[in-house]
C-alpha cells in the first residue's frame, strides 16, 4: 500500500500488470521507448524517474541490445532507495552476479524471478547449474524463483490459439481481397517459422492448426505478425 511501482516496458504484459495493481493503492509509473502509451493505470516516466521513485521495479521489456544486462551495477547504483525486483521478461535482462552483490549489500531487498540468465531453450536446461550466483539465488530467503511459468494458465493457452487463428484468418482475408500478392503455403510457413527458432522450439503445449502442430515457442506469434511465415508458392 502506498508504494511506487516502476515498470520497464509497457506492452501487453506491462499494461496487464498495471491494471492488476490498480486496486492496491499504489502509484504506477512506466518507462518505454514508445511514446503515447499512458492510460488510467500508469503514467509515463523517464528511466531516471523510475530509479529515483520506485519501491518495486518490474521488467516487462522485450529482448534488445538496450535491455540485455539492463539491471546491473550501474543501474542499481543510480536508484535512490533499496527496491524489490521482479523479472518476468527475459533472464539476460538482469546481470545475475550484479544482482547477487546488490542483494548481499541490501541495495536490492528481494527478487522474484520467473526467468534466469542461465536458461537455454527452456528453464529445464540451464547453462551452468554449478554457478555460485545461481546457488545463492536458490538458497536465499529474499529470492523467489519460478520456472518460467508466469504466463501459464488454461486461459492463456486458449487465448494463444485464438490469437494465432485470428492472424491466419486476417492473412487469408488479405489474400482473398487481393491486398496481399503472396499466397501462404502453411506447411512451408510453419517449417520456416520453426527454422527461425534455430531448433530451440519446445514441444510443450503445442498449438494444433488443422493437421499441423505448431510448438508454443517464444516468438512464433511475433513472426506471424511480421509476416515472416508468408512464403510465395
PDB file of C-alpha atoms in Angstrom:
ATOM      1  CA  UNK A   1       0.000   0.000   0.000  1.00  0.00           C
ATOM      2  CA  UNK A   2       1.279   3.448  -0.904  1.00  0.00           C
ATOM      3  CA  UNK A   3       4.268   2.075  -2.802  1.00  0.00           C
ATOM      4  CA  UNK A   4       5.569   3.291  -6.135  1.00  0.00           C
ATOM      5  CA  UNK A   5       5.852   0.572  -8.760  1.00  0.00           C
ATOM      6  CA  UNK A   6       8.159   1.239 -11.705  1.00  0.00           C
ATOM      7  CA  UNK A   7       7.554  -0.791 -14.842  1.00  0.00           C
ATOM      8  CA  UNK A   8      10.180  -1.030 -17.551  1.00  0.00           C
ATOM      9  CA  UNK A   9       8.317  -1.877 -20.721  1.00  0.00           C
ATOM     10  CA  UNK A  10       4.635  -1.072 -21.181  1.00  0.00           C
ATOM     11  CA  UNK A  11       3.359  -3.523 -23.748  1.00  0.00           C
ATOM     12  CA  UNK A  12       0.659  -6.133 -23.156  1.00  0.00           C
ATOM     13  CA  UNK A  13       2.178  -7.643 -20.003  1.00  0.00           C
ATOM     14  CA  UNK A  14       3.128  -4.296 -18.523  1.00  0.00           C
ATOM     15  CA  UNK A  15      -0.361  -2.906 -19.088  1.00  0.00           C
ATOM     16  CA  UNK A  16      -1.953  -6.042 -17.665  1.00  0.00           C
ATOM     17  CA  UNK A  17       0.214  -5.817 -14.541  1.00  0.00           C
ATOM     18  CA  UNK A  18      -0.614  -2.117 -14.084  1.00  0.00           C
ATOM     19  CA  UNK A  19      -4.319  -2.914 -14.330  1.00  0.00           C
ATOM     20  CA  UNK A  20      -3.996  -5.561 -11.625  1.00  0.00           C
ATOM     21  CA  UNK A  21      -2.161  -3.093  -9.388  1.00  0.00           C
ATOM     22  CA  UNK A  22      -4.937  -0.504  -9.672  1.00  0.00           C
ATOM     23  CA  UNK A  23      -6.759  -1.909  -6.660  1.00  0.00           C
ATOM     24  CA  UNK A  24      -3.753  -1.795  -4.307  1.00  0.00           C
ATOM     25  CA  UNK A  25      -3.454   1.957  -3.691  1.00  0.00           C
ATOM     26  CA  UNK A  26      -0.102   2.190  -5.467  1.00  0.00           C
ATOM     27  CA  UNK A  27       1.470   4.740  -7.772  1.00  0.00           C
ATOM     28  CA  UNK A  28       2.414   3.075 -11.057  1.00  0.00           C
ATOM     29  CA  UNK A  29       4.873   4.648 -13.473  1.00  0.00           C
ATOM     30  CA  UNK A  30       6.486   3.148 -16.541  1.00  0.00           C
ATOM     31  CA  UNK A  31       9.362   3.659 -18.939  1.00  0.00           C
ATOM     32  CA  UNK A  32       9.021   2.607 -22.560  1.00  0.00           C
ATOM     33  CA  UNK A  33      10.839   3.564 -25.743  1.00  0.00           C
ATOM     34  CA  UNK A  34       7.488   4.186 -27.424  1.00  0.00           C
ATOM     35  CA  UNK A  35       5.534   7.334 -26.691  1.00  0.00           C
ATOM     36  CA  UNK A  36       1.801   7.827 -26.169  1.00  0.00           C
ATOM     37  CA  UNK A  37       1.268   4.722 -24.046  1.00  0.00           C
ATOM     38  CA  UNK A  38      -0.133   6.395 -20.921  1.00  0.00           C
ATOM     39  CA  UNK A  39      -3.508   5.230 -19.661  1.00  0.00           C
ATOM     40  CA  UNK A  40      -5.568   5.444 -16.486  1.00  0.00           C
ATOM     41  CA  UNK A  41      -3.453   2.741 -14.834  1.00  0.00           C
ATOM     42  CA  UNK A  42       0.064   4.198 -15.237  1.00  0.00           C
ATOM     43  CA  UNK A  43       1.921   7.376 -16.095  1.00  0.00           C
ATOM     44  CA  UNK A  44       4.959   7.632 -18.328  1.00  0.00           C
ATOM     45  CA  UNK A  45       8.334   8.372 -16.729  1.00  0.00           C
ATOM     46  CA  UNK A  46      11.986   8.533 -17.641  1.00  0.00           C
ATOM     47  CA  UNK A  47      14.327   5.738 -16.634  1.00  0.00           C
ATOM     48  CA  UNK A  48      15.904   8.163 -14.158  1.00  0.00           C
ATOM     49  CA  UNK A  49      12.484   8.801 -12.565  1.00  0.00           C
ATOM     50  CA  UNK A  50      11.973   5.050 -12.277  1.00  0.00           C
ATOM     51  CA  UNK A  51      15.302   4.800 -10.433  1.00  0.00           C
ATOM     52  CA  UNK A  52      14.529   7.763  -8.177  1.00  0.00           C
ATOM     53  CA  UNK A  53      10.967   6.897  -7.153  1.00  0.00           C
ATOM     54  CA  UNK A  54      10.425   3.134  -7.299  1.00  0.00           C
ATOM     55  CA  UNK A  55       9.979   0.842  -4.316  1.00  0.00           C
ATOM     56  CA  UNK A  56       9.441  -2.058  -6.709  1.00  0.00           C
ATOM     57  CA  UNK A  57      10.849  -2.369 -10.237  1.00  0.00           C
ATOM     58  CA  UNK A  58       9.242  -4.869 -12.600  1.00  0.00           C
ATOM     59  CA  UNK A  59      10.658  -5.795 -16.009  1.00  0.00           C
ATOM     60  CA  UNK A  60       8.317  -6.229 -18.979  1.00  0.00           C
ATOM     61  CA  UNK A  61      10.711  -5.326 -21.761  1.00  0.00           C
ATOM     62  CA  UNK A  62      11.369  -7.226 -24.952  1.00  0.00           C
ATOM     63  CA  UNK A  63      14.815  -8.571 -25.737  1.00  0.00           C
ATOM     64  CA  UNK A  64      17.033  -5.987 -27.421  1.00  0.00           C
ATOM     65  CA  UNK A  65      20.555  -4.604 -27.301  1.00  0.00           C
ATOM     66  CA  UNK A  66      19.329  -2.000 -24.832  1.00  0.00           C
ATOM     67  CA  UNK A  67      17.632  -4.474 -22.499  1.00  0.00           C
ATOM     68  CA  UNK A  68      20.425  -7.069 -22.247  1.00  0.00           C
ATOM     69  CA  UNK A  69      22.100  -6.621 -18.867  1.00  0.00           C
ATOM     70  CA  UNK A  70      19.871  -3.630 -18.108  1.00  0.00           C
ATOM     71  CA  UNK A  71      19.785  -4.379 -14.387  1.00  0.00           C
ATOM     72  CA  UNK A  72      23.455  -4.152 -13.473  1.00  0.00           C
ATOM     73  CA  UNK A  73      25.796  -2.336 -11.069  1.00  0.00           C
ATOM     74  CA  UNK A  74      25.354   0.962 -12.883  1.00  0.00           C
ATOM     75  CA  UNK A  75      21.554   0.805 -12.905  1.00  0.00           C
ATOM     76  CA  UNK A  76      21.283  -0.264  -9.264  1.00  0.00           C
ATOM     77  CA  UNK A  77      23.739   2.363  -8.056  1.00  0.00           C
ATOM     78  CA  UNK A  78      21.557   5.084  -9.555  1.00  0.00           C
ATOM     79  CA  UNK A  79      18.481   4.005  -7.588  1.00  0.00           C
ATOM     80  CA  UNK A  80      17.737   6.376  -4.716  1.00  0.00           C
ATOM     81  CA  UNK A  81      16.437   3.692  -2.375  1.00  0.00           C
ATOM     82  CA  UNK A  82      16.601  -0.079  -1.947  1.00  0.00           C
ATOM     83  CA  UNK A  83      13.968  -1.770  -4.098  1.00  0.00           C
ATOM     84  CA  UNK A  84      12.334  -5.102  -4.836  1.00  0.00           C
ATOM     85  CA  UNK A  85      12.956  -6.548  -8.305  1.00  0.00           C
ATOM     86  CA  UNK A  86      10.516  -8.564 -10.415  1.00  0.00           C
ATOM     87  CA  UNK A  87      11.603 -10.119 -13.706  1.00  0.00           C
ATOM     88  CA  UNK A  88       9.082 -11.924 -15.888  1.00  0.00           C
ATOM     89  CA  UNK A  89      10.639 -10.631 -19.127  1.00  0.00           C
ATOM     90  CA  UNK A  90      13.976 -12.130 -20.229  1.00  0.00           C
ATOM     91  CA  UNK A  91      16.594 -13.681 -17.992  1.00  0.00           C
ATOM     92  CA  UNK A  92      19.536 -11.903 -19.581  1.00  0.00           C
ATOM     93  CA  UNK A  93      17.981  -8.506 -18.862  1.00  0.00           C
ATOM     94  CA  UNK A  94      19.432  -8.970 -15.371  1.00  0.00           C
ATOM     95  CA  UNK A  95      23.138  -9.389 -14.688  1.00  0.00           C
ATOM     96  CA  UNK A  96      22.941 -12.156 -12.090  1.00  0.00           C
ATOM     97  CA  UNK A  97      26.285 -11.569 -10.402  1.00  0.00           C
ATOM     98  CA  UNK A  98      25.477  -7.871 -10.025  1.00  0.00           C
ATOM     99  CA  UNK A  99      22.053  -8.742  -8.602  1.00  0.00           C
ATOM    100  CA  UNK A 100      23.566 -11.119  -6.058  1.00  0.00           C
ATOM    101  CA  UNK A 101      26.035  -8.461  -4.932  1.00  0.00           C
ATOM    102  CA  UNK A 102      23.198  -5.942  -4.560  1.00  0.00           C
ATOM    103  CA  UNK A 103      21.148  -8.436  -2.546  1.00  0.00           C
ATOM    104  CA  UNK A 104      24.057  -9.005  -0.192  1.00  0.00           C
ATOM    105  CA  UNK A 105      24.525  -5.249   0.209  1.00  0.00           C
ATOM    106  CA  UNK A 106      20.737  -4.729   0.712  1.00  0.00           C
ATOM    107  CA  UNK A 107      20.558  -2.400  -2.272  1.00  0.00           C
ATOM    108  CA  UNK A 108      18.015  -4.846  -3.643  1.00  0.00           C
ATOM    109  CA  UNK A 109      15.687  -6.006  -0.883  1.00  0.00           C
ATOM    110  CA  UNK A 110      14.474  -9.087  -2.690  1.00  0.00           C
ATOM    111  CA  UNK A 111      13.798 -10.530  -6.114  1.00  0.00           C
ATOM    112  CA  UNK A 112      11.024 -12.509  -7.794  1.00  0.00           C
ATOM    113  CA  UNK A 113      12.497 -14.163 -10.879  1.00  0.00           C
ATOM    114  CA  UNK A 114      10.479 -16.146 -13.400  1.00  0.00           C
ATOM    115  CA  UNK A 115      13.381 -16.138 -15.852  1.00  0.00           C
ATOM    116  CA  UNK A 116      17.119 -16.569 -15.375  1.00  0.00           C
ATOM    117  CA  UNK A 117      20.255 -15.564 -17.209  1.00  0.00           C
ATOM    118  CA  UNK A 118      21.293 -19.235 -17.238  1.00  0.00           C
ATOM    119  CA  UNK A 119      18.334 -20.514 -19.259  1.00  0.00           C
ATOM    120  CA  UNK A 120      18.879 -22.130 -22.630  1.00  0.00           C
ATOM    121  CA  UNK A 121      15.852 -23.201 -24.682  1.00  0.00           C
ATOM    122  CA  UNK A 122      13.768 -23.670 -21.547  1.00  0.00           C
ATOM    123  CA  UNK A 123      14.057 -23.481 -17.777  1.00  0.00           C
ATOM    124  CA  UNK A 124      14.690 -27.225 -17.688  1.00  0.00           C
ATOM    125  CA  UNK A 125      18.041 -26.685 -19.389  1.00  0.00           C
ATOM    126  CA  UNK A 126      20.369 -24.362 -17.516  1.00  0.00           C
ATOM    127  CA  UNK A 127      23.750 -23.464 -18.954  1.00  0.00           C
ATOM    128  CA  UNK A 128      25.580 -23.701 -15.624  1.00  0.00           C
ATOM    129  CA  UNK A 129      23.847 -25.410 -12.694  1.00  0.00           C
ATOM    130  CA  UNK A 130      27.018 -25.174 -10.603  1.00  0.00           C
ATOM    131  CA  UNK A 131      27.200 -21.379 -10.887  1.00  0.00           C
ATOM    132  CA  UNK A 132      27.742 -19.859  -7.421  1.00  0.00           C
ATOM    133  CA  UNK A 133      25.376 -16.954  -8.100  1.00  0.00           C
ATOM    134  CA  UNK A 134      22.609 -19.327  -9.152  1.00  0.00           C
ATOM    135  CA  UNK A 135      23.142 -21.368  -5.999  1.00  0.00           C
ATOM    136  CA  UNK A 136      22.913 -18.195  -3.930  1.00  0.00           C
ATOM    137  CA  UNK A 137      19.593 -17.239  -5.549  1.00  0.00           C
ATOM    138  CA  UNK A 138      18.156 -20.700  -4.939  1.00  0.00           C
ATOM    139  CA  UNK A 139      19.120 -20.699  -1.258  1.00  0.00           C
ATOM    140  CA  UNK A 140      18.325 -17.066  -0.487  1.00  0.00           C
ATOM    141  CA  UNK A 141      15.257 -16.283   1.639  1.00  0.00           C
ATOM    142  CA  UNK A 142      14.973 -12.969  -0.211  1.00  0.00           C
ATOM    143  CA  UNK A 143      14.519 -14.583  -3.622  1.00  0.00           C
ATOM    144  CA  UNK A 144      11.599 -16.418  -5.199  1.00  0.00           C
ATOM    145  CA  UNK A 145      12.332 -18.344  -8.400  1.00  0.00           C
ATOM    146  CA  UNK A 146       9.647 -19.845 -10.619  1.00  0.00           C
ATOM    147  CA  UNK A 147      10.428 -21.968 -13.715  1.00  0.00           C
ATOM    148  CA  UNK A 148       9.359 -19.584 -16.493  1.00  0.00           C
ATOM    149  CA  UNK A 149       5.644 -20.082 -15.842  1.00  0.00           C
ATOM    150  CA  UNK A 150       4.408 -16.524 -15.254  1.00  0.00           C
ATOM    151  CA  UNK A 151       2.225 -16.699 -18.346  1.00  0.00           C
ATOM    152  CA  UNK A 152       0.941 -20.225 -17.874  1.00  0.00           C
ATOM    153  CA  UNK A 153      -2.757 -20.734 -17.376  1.00  0.00           C
ATOM    154  CA  UNK A 154      -5.553 -22.569 -19.140  1.00  0.00           C
ATOM    155  CA  UNK A 155      -6.941 -19.210 -20.240  1.00  0.00           C
ATOM    156  CA  UNK A 156      -3.619 -18.031 -21.679  1.00  0.00           C
ATOM    157  CA  UNK A 157      -3.233 -21.169 -23.787  1.00  0.00           C
ATOM    158  CA  UNK A 158      -6.740 -20.783 -25.181  1.00  0.00           C
ATOM    159  CA  UNK A 159      -6.047 -17.120 -25.930  1.00  0.00           C
ATOM    160  CA  UNK A 160      -2.759 -18.012 -27.634  1.00  0.00           C
ATOM    161  CA  UNK A 161      -4.561 -20.332 -30.046  1.00  0.00           C
ATOM    162  CA  UNK A 162      -7.266 -17.727 -30.708  1.00  0.00           C
ATOM    163  CA  UNK A 163      -4.675 -15.056 -31.478  1.00  0.00           C
ATOM    164  CA  UNK A 164      -2.846 -17.404 -33.859  1.00  0.00           C
ATOM    165  CA  UNK A 165      -6.073 -18.306 -35.646  1.00  0.00           C
ATOM    166  CA  UNK A 166      -7.153 -14.668 -35.885  1.00  0.00           C
ATOM    167  CA  UNK A 167      -3.841 -13.768 -37.528  1.00  0.00           C
ATOM    168  CA  UNK A 168      -4.195 -16.592 -40.034  1.00  0.00           C
ATOM    169  CA  UNK A 169      -7.789 -15.534 -40.827  1.00  0.00           C
ATOM    170  CA  UNK A 170      -6.604 -11.965 -41.340  1.00  0.00           C
ATOM    171  CA  UNK A 171      -3.873 -13.076 -43.725  1.00  0.00           C
ATOM    172  CA  UNK A 172      -6.314 -15.233 -45.687  1.00  0.00           C
ATOM    173  CA  UNK A 173      -8.697 -12.290 -45.933  1.00  0.00           C
ATOM    174  CA  UNK A 174      -5.876 -10.124 -47.288  1.00  0.00           C
ATOM    175  CA  UNK A 175      -5.227 -12.784 -49.910  1.00  0.00           C
ATOM    176  CA  UNK A 176      -8.900 -13.115 -50.889  1.00  0.00           C
ATOM    177  CA  UNK A 177      -9.324  -9.346 -51.246  1.00  0.00           C
ATOM    178  CA  UNK A 178      -6.167  -9.030 -53.302  1.00  0.00           C
ATOM    179  CA  UNK A 179      -4.433  -6.794 -50.783  1.00  0.00           C
ATOM    180  CA  UNK A 180      -1.661  -9.357 -50.449  1.00  0.00           C
ATOM    181  CA  UNK A 181       0.148 -10.618 -53.528  1.00  0.00           C
ATOM    182  CA  UNK A 182       1.656 -13.693 -51.911  1.00  0.00           C
ATOM    183  CA  UNK A 183      -0.111 -16.919 -51.080  1.00  0.00           C
ATOM    184  CA  UNK A 184       0.534 -18.853 -47.892  1.00  0.00           C
ATOM    185  CA  UNK A 185       1.725 -22.405 -48.074  1.00  0.00           C
ATOM    186  CA  UNK A 186       1.090 -23.408 -44.472  1.00  0.00           C
ATOM    187  CA  UNK A 187       3.347 -26.445 -44.288  1.00  0.00           C
ATOM    188  CA  UNK A 188       6.337 -24.422 -45.513  1.00  0.00           C
ATOM    189  CA  UNK A 189       5.280 -21.411 -43.488  1.00  0.00           C
ATOM    190  CA  UNK A 190       5.372 -23.201 -40.155  1.00  0.00           C
ATOM    191  CA  UNK A 191       8.591 -25.005 -41.067  1.00  0.00           C
ATOM    192  CA  UNK A 192      10.138 -21.629 -41.860  1.00  0.00           C
ATOM    193  CA  UNK A 193       8.921 -20.147 -38.577  1.00  0.00           C
ATOM    194  CA  UNK A 194      10.435 -23.020 -36.633  1.00  0.00           C
ATOM    195  CA  UNK A 195      13.663 -22.748 -38.596  1.00  0.00           C
ATOM    196  CA  UNK A 196      13.996 -19.183 -37.352  1.00  0.00           C
ATOM    197  CA  UNK A 197      13.938 -20.596 -33.819  1.00  0.00           C
ATOM    198  CA  UNK A 198      17.191 -22.446 -34.659  1.00  0.00           C
ATOM    199  CA  UNK A 199      15.920 -25.704 -33.238  1.00  0.00           C
ATOM    200  CA  UNK A 200      15.078 -24.160 -29.859  1.00  0.00           C
ATOM    201  CA  UNK A 201      11.313 -24.553 -30.076  1.00  0.00           C
ATOM    202  CA  UNK A 202       9.903 -26.666 -27.285  1.00  0.00           C
ATOM    203  CA  UNK A 203       7.169 -29.264 -27.672  1.00  0.00           C
ATOM    204  CA  UNK A 204       5.250 -28.087 -24.592  1.00  0.00           C
ATOM    205  CA  UNK A 205       1.657 -27.007 -25.121  1.00  0.00           C
ATOM    206  CA  UNK A 206       1.623 -27.334 -28.922  1.00  0.00           C
ATOM    207  CA  UNK A 207      -0.903 -25.421 -30.987  1.00  0.00           C
ATOM    208  CA  UNK A 208      -2.811 -27.572 -33.452  1.00  0.00           C
ATOM    209  CA  UNK A 209      -3.995 -25.806 -36.592  1.00  0.00           C
ATOM    210  CA  UNK A 210      -5.694 -28.274 -38.858  1.00  0.00           C
ATOM    211  CA  UNK A 211      -3.296 -31.202 -39.060  1.00  0.00           C
ATOM    212  CA  UNK A 212      -0.240 -29.069 -38.404  1.00  0.00           C
ATOM    213  CA  UNK A 213       1.252 -28.902 -34.895  1.00  0.00           C
ATOM    214  CA  UNK A 214       2.963 -25.628 -34.064  1.00  0.00           C
ATOM    215  CA  UNK A 215       5.054 -25.769 -30.856  1.00  0.00           C
ATOM    216  CA  UNK A 216       4.351 -22.932 -28.468  1.00  0.00           C
ATOM    217  CA  UNK A 217       7.790 -21.369 -28.799  1.00  0.00           C
ATOM    218  CA  UNK A 218       8.652 -17.822 -27.853  1.00  0.00           C
ATOM    219  CA  UNK A 219       8.466 -15.503 -30.831  1.00  0.00           C
ATOM    220  CA  UNK A 220       6.220 -17.624 -33.060  1.00  0.00           C
ATOM    221  CA  UNK A 221       3.290 -15.189 -32.870  1.00  0.00           C
ATOM    222  CA  UNK A 222       5.670 -12.307 -33.439  1.00  0.00           C
ATOM    223  CA  UNK A 223       6.893 -13.975 -36.607  1.00  0.00           C
ATOM    224  CA  UNK A 224       3.318 -14.435 -37.773  1.00  0.00           C
ATOM    225  CA  UNK A 225       2.581 -10.798 -37.001  1.00  0.00           C
ATOM    226  CA  UNK A 226       5.595  -9.635 -39.041  1.00  0.00           C
ATOM    227  CA  UNK A 227       4.520 -11.947 -41.901  1.00  0.00           C
ATOM    228  CA  UNK A 228       7.818 -13.834 -41.724  1.00  0.00           C
ATOM    229  CA  UNK A 229       5.854 -17.014 -42.278  1.00  0.00           C
ATOM    230  CA  UNK A 230       4.370 -15.849 -45.558  1.00  0.00           C
ATOM    231  CA  UNK A 231       6.157 -17.602 -48.391  1.00  0.00           C
ATOM    232  CA  UNK A 232       5.416 -17.463 -52.117  1.00  0.00           C
ATOM    233  CA  UNK A 233       4.241 -20.782 -53.519  1.00  0.00           C
TER     234      UNK A 233
END
